[in-house]
PDB file of C-alpha atoms in Angstrom:
ATOM      1  CA  GLY U 411      21.773  23.588   1.387  1.00  0.00           C
ATOM      2  CA  ALA U 412      21.991  19.926   1.000  1.00  0.00           C
ATOM      3  CA  GLY U 413      18.483  19.250   0.091  1.00  0.00           C
ATOM      4  CA  VAL U 414      15.192  20.987  -0.850  1.00  0.00           C
ATOM      5  CA  SER U 415      13.910  22.945   2.191  1.00  0.00           C
ATOM      6  CA  GLN U 416      10.170  23.663   2.915  1.00  0.00           C
ATOM      7  CA  THR U 417       8.808  26.150   5.584  1.00  0.00           C
ATOM      8  CA  PRO U 418       6.843  25.571   7.669  1.00  0.00           C
ATOM      9  CA  SER U 419       6.759  22.079   8.273  1.00  0.00           C
ATOM     10  CA  ASN U 420       3.392  22.259   9.713  1.00  0.00           C
ATOM     11  CA  LYS U 421       0.902  25.020   9.027  1.00  0.00           C
ATOM     12  CA  VAL U 422      -2.629  25.210  10.975  1.00  0.00           C
ATOM     13  CA  THR U 423      -5.092  28.072   9.670  1.00  0.00           C
ATOM     14  CA  GLU U 424      -8.647  28.899   9.810  1.00  0.00           C
ATOM     15  CA  LYS U 425     -11.150  28.429   7.097  1.00  0.00           C
ATOM     16  CA  GLY U 426     -10.886  31.687   4.566  1.00  0.00           C
ATOM     17  CA  LYS U 427      -7.506  32.644   5.661  1.00  0.00           C
ATOM     18  CA  TYR U 428      -4.493  33.254   3.466  1.00  0.00           C
ATOM     19  CA  VAL U 429      -1.393  31.054   3.523  1.00  0.00           C
ATOM     20  CA  GLU U 430       2.093  31.020   1.990  1.00  0.00           C
ATOM     21  CA  LEU U 431       4.205  27.940   1.885  1.00  0.00           C
ATOM     22  CA  ARG U 432       7.909  28.519   1.102  1.00  0.00           C
ATOM     23  CA  CYS U 433      10.373  26.443  -0.958  1.00  0.00           C
ATOM     24  CA  ASP U 434      14.236  26.703  -1.038  1.00  0.00           C
ATOM     25  CA  PRO U 435      15.565  24.509  -3.879  1.00  0.00           C
ATOM     26  CA  ILE U 436      18.739  22.823  -4.046  1.00  0.00           C
ATOM     27  CA  SER U 437      21.506  25.407  -4.940  1.00  0.00           C
ATOM     28  CA  GLY U 438      21.799  25.991  -8.771  1.00  0.00           C
ATOM     29  CA  HIS U 439      18.597  23.840  -9.660  1.00  0.00           C
ATOM     30  CA  THR U 440      16.925  25.575 -12.479  1.00  0.00           C
ATOM     31  CA  ALA U 441      13.537  23.349 -12.461  1.00  0.00           C
ATOM     32  CA  LEU U 442      11.204  23.770  -9.387  1.00  0.00           C
ATOM     33  CA  TYR U 443       8.114  21.757  -8.917  1.00  0.00           C
ATOM     34  CA  TRP U 444       4.991  21.896  -6.617  1.00  0.00           C
ATOM     35  CA  TYR U 445       2.853  18.712  -5.777  1.00  0.00           C
ATOM     36  CA  ARG U 446      -0.023  18.087  -3.230  1.00  0.00           C
ATOM     37  CA  GLN U 447      -0.432  14.959  -1.507  1.00  0.00           C
ATOM     38  CA  SER U 448      -3.781  14.238   0.033  1.00  0.00           C
ATOM     39  CA  LEU U 449      -4.139  11.525   2.804  1.00  0.00           C
ATOM     40  CA  GLY U 450      -3.919   8.139   1.361  1.00  0.00           C
ATOM     41  CA  GLN U 451      -3.244   9.456  -2.094  1.00  0.00           C
ATOM     42  CA  GLY U 452      -0.165   9.918  -4.235  1.00  0.00           C
ATOM     43  CA  PRO U 453       1.152  13.407  -5.000  1.00  0.00           C
ATOM     44  CA  GLU U 454      -0.596  15.249  -7.687  1.00  0.00           C
ATOM     45  CA  PHE U 455       1.101  17.859  -9.952  1.00  0.00           C
ATOM     46  CA  LEU U 456       0.296  21.446  -9.203  1.00  0.00           C
ATOM     47  CA  ILE U 457       2.940  23.544 -11.177  1.00  0.00           C
ATOM     48  CA  TYR U 458       6.266  23.661 -12.547  1.00  0.00           C
ATOM     49  CA  PHE U 459       8.979  26.597 -12.869  1.00  0.00           C
ATOM     50  CA  GLN U 460      11.861  26.645 -15.305  1.00  0.00           C
ATOM     51  CA  GLY U 461      13.802  29.547 -13.996  1.00  0.00           C
ATOM     52  CA  THR U 462      11.615  32.446 -12.893  1.00  0.00           C
ATOM     53  CA  GLY U 463       8.533  31.552 -15.060  1.00  0.00           C
ATOM     54  CA  ALA U 464       5.779  28.999 -14.690  1.00  0.00           C
ATOM     55  CA  ALA U 465       6.230  26.925 -17.609  1.00  0.00           C
ATOM     56  CA  ASP U 466       3.303  24.732 -16.635  1.00  0.00           C
ATOM     57  CA  ASP U 467       0.438  25.488 -14.001  1.00  0.00           C
ATOM     58  CA  SER U 468      -2.033  23.270 -15.390  1.00  0.00           C
ATOM     59  CA  GLY U 469      -2.256  21.393 -12.161  1.00  0.00           C
ATOM     60  CA  LEU U 470      -3.387  24.265  -9.952  1.00  0.00           C
ATOM     61  CA  PRO U 471      -7.088  23.513  -9.027  1.00  0.00           C
ATOM     62  CA  ASN U 472      -8.495  27.077  -8.991  1.00  0.00           C
ATOM     63  CA  ASP U 473      -7.700  30.691  -9.020  1.00  0.00           C
ATOM     64  CA  ARG U 474      -7.294  30.632  -5.315  1.00  0.00           C
ATOM     65  CA  PHE U 475      -4.057  28.972  -5.835  1.00  0.00           C
ATOM     66  CA  PHE U 476      -0.863  30.928  -7.153  1.00  0.00           C
ATOM     67  CA  ALA U 477       3.002  30.351  -6.920  1.00  0.00           C
ATOM     68  CA  VAL U 478       5.910  32.582  -7.801  1.00  0.00           C
ATOM     69  CA  ARG U 479       9.399  32.106  -8.088  1.00  0.00           C
ATOM     70  CA  PRO U 480      10.719  35.919  -8.694  1.00  0.00           C
ATOM     71  CA  GLU U 481      14.500  35.289  -8.565  1.00  0.00           C
ATOM     72  CA  GLY U 482      14.551  31.820  -9.825  1.00  0.00           C
ATOM     73  CA  SER U 483      15.517  30.198  -6.654  1.00  0.00           C
ATOM     74  CA  VAL U 484      13.070  30.352  -3.719  1.00  0.00           C
ATOM     75  CA  SER U 485       9.286  29.803  -4.525  1.00  0.00           C
ATOM     76  CA  THR U 486       6.388  30.620  -2.650  1.00  0.00           C
ATOM     77  CA  LEU U 487       2.990  28.673  -3.122  1.00  0.00           C
ATOM     78  CA  LYS U 488      -0.033  31.035  -2.090  1.00  0.00           C
ATOM     79  CA  ILE U 489      -3.408  29.941  -1.141  1.00  0.00           C
ATOM     80  CA  GLN U 490      -6.359  32.552  -0.725  1.00  0.00           C
ATOM     81  CA  ARG U 491      -9.517  31.945   1.115  1.00  0.00           C
ATOM     82  CA  THR U 492      -8.374  28.754   2.144  1.00  0.00           C
ATOM     83  CA  GLU U 493     -11.013  25.643   2.460  1.00  0.00           C
ATOM     84  CA  ARG U 494     -10.942  22.667   4.330  1.00  0.00           C
ATOM     85  CA  GLY U 495     -10.347  20.568   1.272  1.00  0.00           C
ATOM     86  CA  ASP U 496      -6.966  22.543   0.815  1.00  0.00           C
ATOM     87  CA  SER U 497      -5.803  20.515   3.699  1.00  0.00           C
ATOM     88  CA  ALA U 498      -2.962  18.299   2.520  1.00  0.00           C
ATOM     89  CA  VAL U 499       0.730  17.885   2.422  1.00  0.00           C
ATOM     90  CA  TYR U 500       2.426  20.281   0.048  1.00  0.00           C
ATOM     91  CA  LEU U 501       5.479  19.055  -1.623  1.00  0.00           C
ATOM     92  CA  CYS U 502       8.273  20.798  -3.387  1.00  0.00           C
ATOM     93  CA  ALA U 503      10.931  19.280  -5.527  1.00  0.00           C
ATOM     94  CA  SER U 504      13.636  20.681  -7.743  1.00  0.00           C
ATOM     95  CA  SER U 505      16.181  19.401 -10.543  1.00  0.00           C
ATOM     96  CA  LEU U 506      19.161  20.659 -11.878  1.00  0.00           C
ATOM     97  CA  VAL U 507      17.638  21.000 -15.353  1.00  0.00           C
ATOM     98  CA  PRO U 508      14.235  19.603 -16.797  1.00  0.00           C
ATOM     99  CA  ASN U 509      14.073  16.004 -17.461  1.00  0.00           C
ATOM    100  CA  THR U 510      16.654  15.013 -14.521  1.00  0.00           C
ATOM    101  CA  GLU U 511      16.127  13.587 -11.318  1.00  0.00           C
ATOM    102  CA  ALA U 512      13.846  15.671  -9.116  1.00  0.00           C
ATOM    103  CA  PHE U 513      14.596  15.805  -5.321  1.00  0.00           C
ATOM    104  CA  PHE U 514      11.682  16.329  -3.143  1.00  0.00           C
ATOM    105  CA  GLY U 515      11.723  18.066   0.275  1.00  0.00           C
ATOM    106  CA  GLN U 516       9.744  16.829   3.271  1.00  0.00           C
ATOM    107  CA  GLY U 517       6.638  18.795   2.479  1.00  0.00           C
ATOM    108  CA  THR U 518       4.559  21.252   4.497  1.00  0.00           C
ATOM    109  CA  ARG U 519       1.410  19.652   6.210  1.00  0.00           C
ATOM    110  CA  LEU U 520      -1.466  22.177   5.688  1.00  0.00           C
ATOM    111  CA  THR U 521      -4.473  21.904   8.030  1.00  0.00           C
ATOM    112  CA  VAL U 522      -7.266  24.279   7.519  1.00  0.00           C
ATOM    113  CA  VAL U 523      -9.643  24.038  10.619  1.00  0.00           C
TER     114      VAL U 523
ATOM    115  CA  ALA G1238      -3.366  11.238 -20.683  1.00  0.00           C
ATOM    116  CA  GLN G1239      -1.117   9.163 -18.710  1.00  0.00           C
ATOM    117  CA  SER G1240      -1.922   7.019 -15.638  1.00  0.00           C
ATOM    118  CA  VAL G1241      -0.636   4.542 -13.039  1.00  0.00           C
ATOM    119  CA  THR G1242      -2.482   1.781 -11.219  1.00  0.00           C
ATOM    120  CA  GLN G1243      -0.698   0.336  -8.115  1.00  0.00           C
ATOM    121  CA  LEU G1244      -2.486  -3.213  -7.876  1.00  0.00           C
ATOM    122  CA  ASP G1245      -2.081  -3.464  -4.183  1.00  0.00           C
ATOM    123  CA  SER G1246      -2.633  -0.950  -1.676  1.00  0.00           C
ATOM    124  CA  HIS G1247      -0.780  -2.933   1.075  1.00  0.00           C
ATOM    125  CA  VAL G1248       1.782  -5.578   0.868  1.00  0.00           C
ATOM    126  CA  SER G1249       3.146  -7.519   3.822  1.00  0.00           C
ATOM    127  CA  VAL G1250       6.060  -9.922   3.507  1.00  0.00           C
ATOM    128  CA  SER G1251       8.460 -11.582   6.145  1.00  0.00           C
ATOM    129  CA  GLU G1252      11.952 -10.277   6.515  1.00  0.00           C
ATOM    130  CA  GLY G1253      14.294 -12.016   4.199  1.00  0.00           C
ATOM    131  CA  THR G1254      11.151 -12.923   1.837  1.00  0.00           C
ATOM    132  CA  PRO G1255      11.079 -11.540  -1.725  1.00  0.00           C
ATOM    133  CA  VAL G1256       9.111  -8.489  -2.502  1.00  0.00           C
ATOM    134  CA  LEU G1257       7.069  -7.841  -5.460  1.00  0.00           C
ATOM    135  CA  LEU G1258       5.069  -4.249  -5.768  1.00  0.00           C
ATOM    136  CA  ARG G1259       2.897  -4.405  -8.849  1.00  0.00           C
ATOM    137  CA  CYS G1260       2.276  -1.309 -11.253  1.00  0.00           C
ATOM    138  CA  ASN G1261       0.609  -1.166 -14.575  1.00  0.00           C
ATOM    139  CA  TYR G1262       0.739   2.065 -16.603  1.00  0.00           C
ATOM    140  CA  SER G1263      -1.129   3.718 -19.369  1.00  0.00           C
ATOM    141  CA  SER G1264       0.552   6.360 -21.838  1.00  0.00           C
ATOM    142  CA  SER G1265       0.240   7.768 -25.294  1.00  0.00           C
ATOM    143  CA  TYR G1266       4.072   8.282 -25.600  1.00  0.00           C
ATOM    144  CA  SER G1267       7.046   6.258 -24.868  1.00  0.00           C
ATOM    145  CA  PRO G1268       6.996   6.647 -20.925  1.00  0.00           C
ATOM    146  CA  SER G1269       9.481   7.518 -18.597  1.00  0.00           C
ATOM    147  CA  LEU G1270       8.693   5.052 -15.535  1.00  0.00           C
ATOM    148  CA  PHE G1271       9.943   5.656 -11.951  1.00  0.00           C
ATOM    149  CA  TRP G1272       9.581   4.182  -8.463  1.00  0.00           C
ATOM    150  CA  TYR G1273       9.869   6.404  -5.355  1.00  0.00           C
ATOM    151  CA  VAL G1274       9.785   5.508  -1.741  1.00  0.00           C
ATOM    152  CA  GLN G1275       8.471   7.435   1.047  1.00  0.00           C
ATOM    153  CA  HIS G1276       9.601   6.936   4.659  1.00  0.00           C
ATOM    154  CA  PRO G1277       7.426   8.385   7.517  1.00  0.00           C
ATOM    155  CA  ASN G1278       8.593  12.121   7.921  1.00  0.00           C
ATOM    156  CA  LYS G1279      10.919  11.942   5.013  1.00  0.00           C
ATOM    157  CA  GLY G1280      10.929  13.237   1.711  1.00  0.00           C
ATOM    158  CA  LEU G1281      10.427  11.022  -1.371  1.00  0.00           C
ATOM    159  CA  GLN G1282      13.274   9.353  -2.526  1.00  0.00           C
ATOM    160  CA  LEU G1283      13.980   7.925  -6.168  1.00  0.00           C
ATOM    161  CA  LEU G1284      14.700   4.269  -6.186  1.00  0.00           C
ATOM    162  CA  LEU G1285      15.065   3.670  -9.945  1.00  0.00           C
ATOM    163  CA  LYS G1286      14.170   5.126 -13.243  1.00  0.00           C
ATOM    164  CA  TYR G1287      13.541   3.714 -16.698  1.00  0.00           C
ATOM    165  CA  THR G1288      13.921   6.116 -19.753  1.00  0.00           C
ATOM    166  CA  SER G1289      13.905   3.679 -22.885  1.00  0.00           C
ATOM    167  CA  ALA G1290      17.313   2.094 -22.187  1.00  0.00           C
ATOM    168  CA  ALA G1291      17.626  -1.335 -20.654  1.00  0.00           C
ATOM    169  CA  THR G1292      14.486  -2.775 -19.859  1.00  0.00           C
ATOM    170  CA  LEU G1293      15.620  -4.271 -16.503  1.00  0.00           C
ATOM    171  CA  VAL G1294      16.550  -1.506 -14.296  1.00  0.00           C
ATOM    172  CA  LYS G1295      18.551  -1.757 -11.240  1.00  0.00           C
ATOM    173  CA  GLY G1296      18.046   0.721  -8.364  1.00  0.00           C
ATOM    174  CA  ILE G1297      19.320   1.738  -4.777  1.00  0.00           C
ATOM    175  CA  ASN G1298      18.840  -0.956  -1.717  1.00  0.00           C
ATOM    176  CA  GLY G1299      18.817  -4.070  -3.984  1.00  0.00           C
ATOM    177  CA  PHE G1300      15.740  -3.021  -5.635  1.00  0.00           C
ATOM    178  CA  GLU G1301      14.953  -3.647  -9.385  1.00  0.00           C
ATOM    179  CA  ALA G1302      12.117  -3.346 -11.969  1.00  0.00           C
ATOM    180  CA  GLU G1303      11.489  -4.871 -15.244  1.00  0.00           C
ATOM    181  CA  PHE G1304       9.620  -2.662 -18.251  1.00  0.00           C
ATOM    182  CA  LYS G1305       7.234  -4.965 -20.134  1.00  0.00           C
ATOM    183  CA  LYS G1306       5.752  -2.938 -22.847  1.00  0.00           C
ATOM    184  CA  SER G1307       3.496  -5.862 -24.065  1.00  0.00           C
ATOM    185  CA  GLU G1308       2.154  -6.078 -20.426  1.00  0.00           C
ATOM    186  CA  THR G1309       2.237  -2.400 -19.796  1.00  0.00           C
ATOM    187  CA  SER G1310       3.897  -2.958 -16.520  1.00  0.00           C
ATOM    188  CA  PHE G1311       6.827  -1.886 -14.365  1.00  0.00           C
ATOM    189  CA  HIS G1312       6.950  -4.084 -11.317  1.00  0.00           C
ATOM    190  CA  LEU G1313       9.157  -3.472  -8.429  1.00  0.00           C
ATOM    191  CA  THR G1314      11.098  -6.504  -6.801  1.00  0.00           C
ATOM    192  CA  LYS G1315      13.662  -7.133  -4.311  1.00  0.00           C
ATOM    193  CA  PRO G1316      15.103 -10.651  -3.482  1.00  0.00           C
ATOM    194  CA  SER G1317      15.109 -10.371   0.240  1.00  0.00           C
ATOM    195  CA  ALA G1318      13.142  -8.016   2.356  1.00  0.00           C
ATOM    196  CA  HIS G1319      14.814  -6.044   5.164  1.00  0.00           C
ATOM    197  CA  MET G1320      13.170  -4.416   7.945  1.00  0.00           C
ATOM    198  CA  SER G1321      14.243  -1.077   6.720  1.00  0.00           C
ATOM    199  CA  ASP G1322      12.309  -1.492   3.601  1.00  0.00           C
ATOM    200  CA  ALA G1323       9.074  -0.808   5.269  1.00  0.00           C
ATOM    201  CA  ALA G1324       7.706   2.372   3.725  1.00  0.00           C
ATOM    202  CA  GLU G1325       5.249   3.578   1.082  1.00  0.00           C
ATOM    203  CA  TYR G1326       6.160   3.054  -2.570  1.00  0.00           C
ATOM    204  CA  PHE G1327       4.916   4.980  -5.517  1.00  0.00           C
ATOM    205  CA  CYS G1328       5.002   4.110  -9.157  1.00  0.00           C
ATOM    206  CA  VAL G1329       5.221   7.024 -11.520  1.00  0.00           C
ATOM    207  CA  VAL G1330       4.911   7.839 -15.120  1.00  0.00           C
ATOM    208  CA  SER G1331       6.041  10.912 -17.179  1.00  0.00           C
ATOM    209  CA  ASP G1332       5.533  11.418 -20.920  1.00  0.00           C
ATOM    210  CA  ILE G1333       8.719  11.892 -22.796  1.00  0.00           C
ATOM    211  CA  GLN G1334       7.794  15.488 -23.793  1.00  0.00           C
ATOM    212  CA  GLY G1335       7.223  16.684 -20.312  1.00  0.00           C
ATOM    213  CA  ALA G1336       9.075  14.462 -17.998  1.00  0.00           C
ATOM    214  CA  GLN G1337       8.751  17.266 -15.355  1.00  0.00           C
ATOM    215  CA  LYS G1338       5.056  16.496 -14.757  1.00  0.00           C
ATOM    216  CA  LEU G1339       5.137  13.225 -12.841  1.00  0.00           C
ATOM    217  CA  VAL G1340       2.026  11.153 -12.473  1.00  0.00           C
ATOM    218  CA  PHE G1341       1.889   9.297  -9.432  1.00  0.00           C
ATOM    219  CA  GLY G1342       0.105   6.136  -8.328  1.00  0.00           C
ATOM    220  CA  GLN G1343      -1.855   5.812  -5.123  1.00  0.00           C
ATOM    221  CA  GLY G1344       0.950   4.018  -3.437  1.00  0.00           C
ATOM    222  CA  THR G1345       1.686   0.540  -2.027  1.00  0.00           C
ATOM    223  CA  ARG G1346       2.509   0.465   1.885  1.00  0.00           C
ATOM    224  CA  LEU G1347       5.101  -2.158   2.350  1.00  0.00           C
ATOM    225  CA  THR G1348       5.003  -3.926   5.825  1.00  0.00           C
ATOM    226  CA  ILE G1349       7.984  -6.164   6.924  1.00  0.00           C
ATOM    227  CA  ASN G1350       7.358  -8.673   9.537  1.00  0.00           C
ATOM    228  CA  PRO G1351      10.059  -9.859  11.709  1.00  0.00           C
TER     229      PRO G1351
END
């Protein structure tokens, strides 16, 4: 596709449930990033992939959060036992190689009720 | 550790007047600095970036920013505001050893009055 695609655009889930958020990066981009944007705040870094491996996962808030990128393209952010505090917009970005411009998707708005 | 402070949460200007969005940063390394814009229901878009070349950086849509190391500032300016400039603007810092980990400010909401 022309840009970074994130699905779903909106997700409402009940507290305690498991959710998966999907990111399709720009074709050929080797680097992929996940960020989280809470209401009224700037995005915060979660995790960065170079190829299939997580090069830096220091931003994941706890072990309920996990992300994979098994074939070096599509990535899935997984959240177990969701809490109301997980409600936010989850942004994905990709870049051709590290240290080059990152292109952001429109995000997935997650609401935990 | 790096950090960014955007000095104004909200700026309101009249159409056709200058825009100034202020940003101060803290970084242990020679930083890379960026400004991103976020329009409602759209993805973040890169306006401009500084990566240790010229200190005056020109971006898209007539925006520019000046890197001032002595003041640790990277303010965003535009000579004449347009209605389409209304959006949320983020100042972002990244350390040169790990440019993939962007540290965002809290954002400045720019309102343009007709």
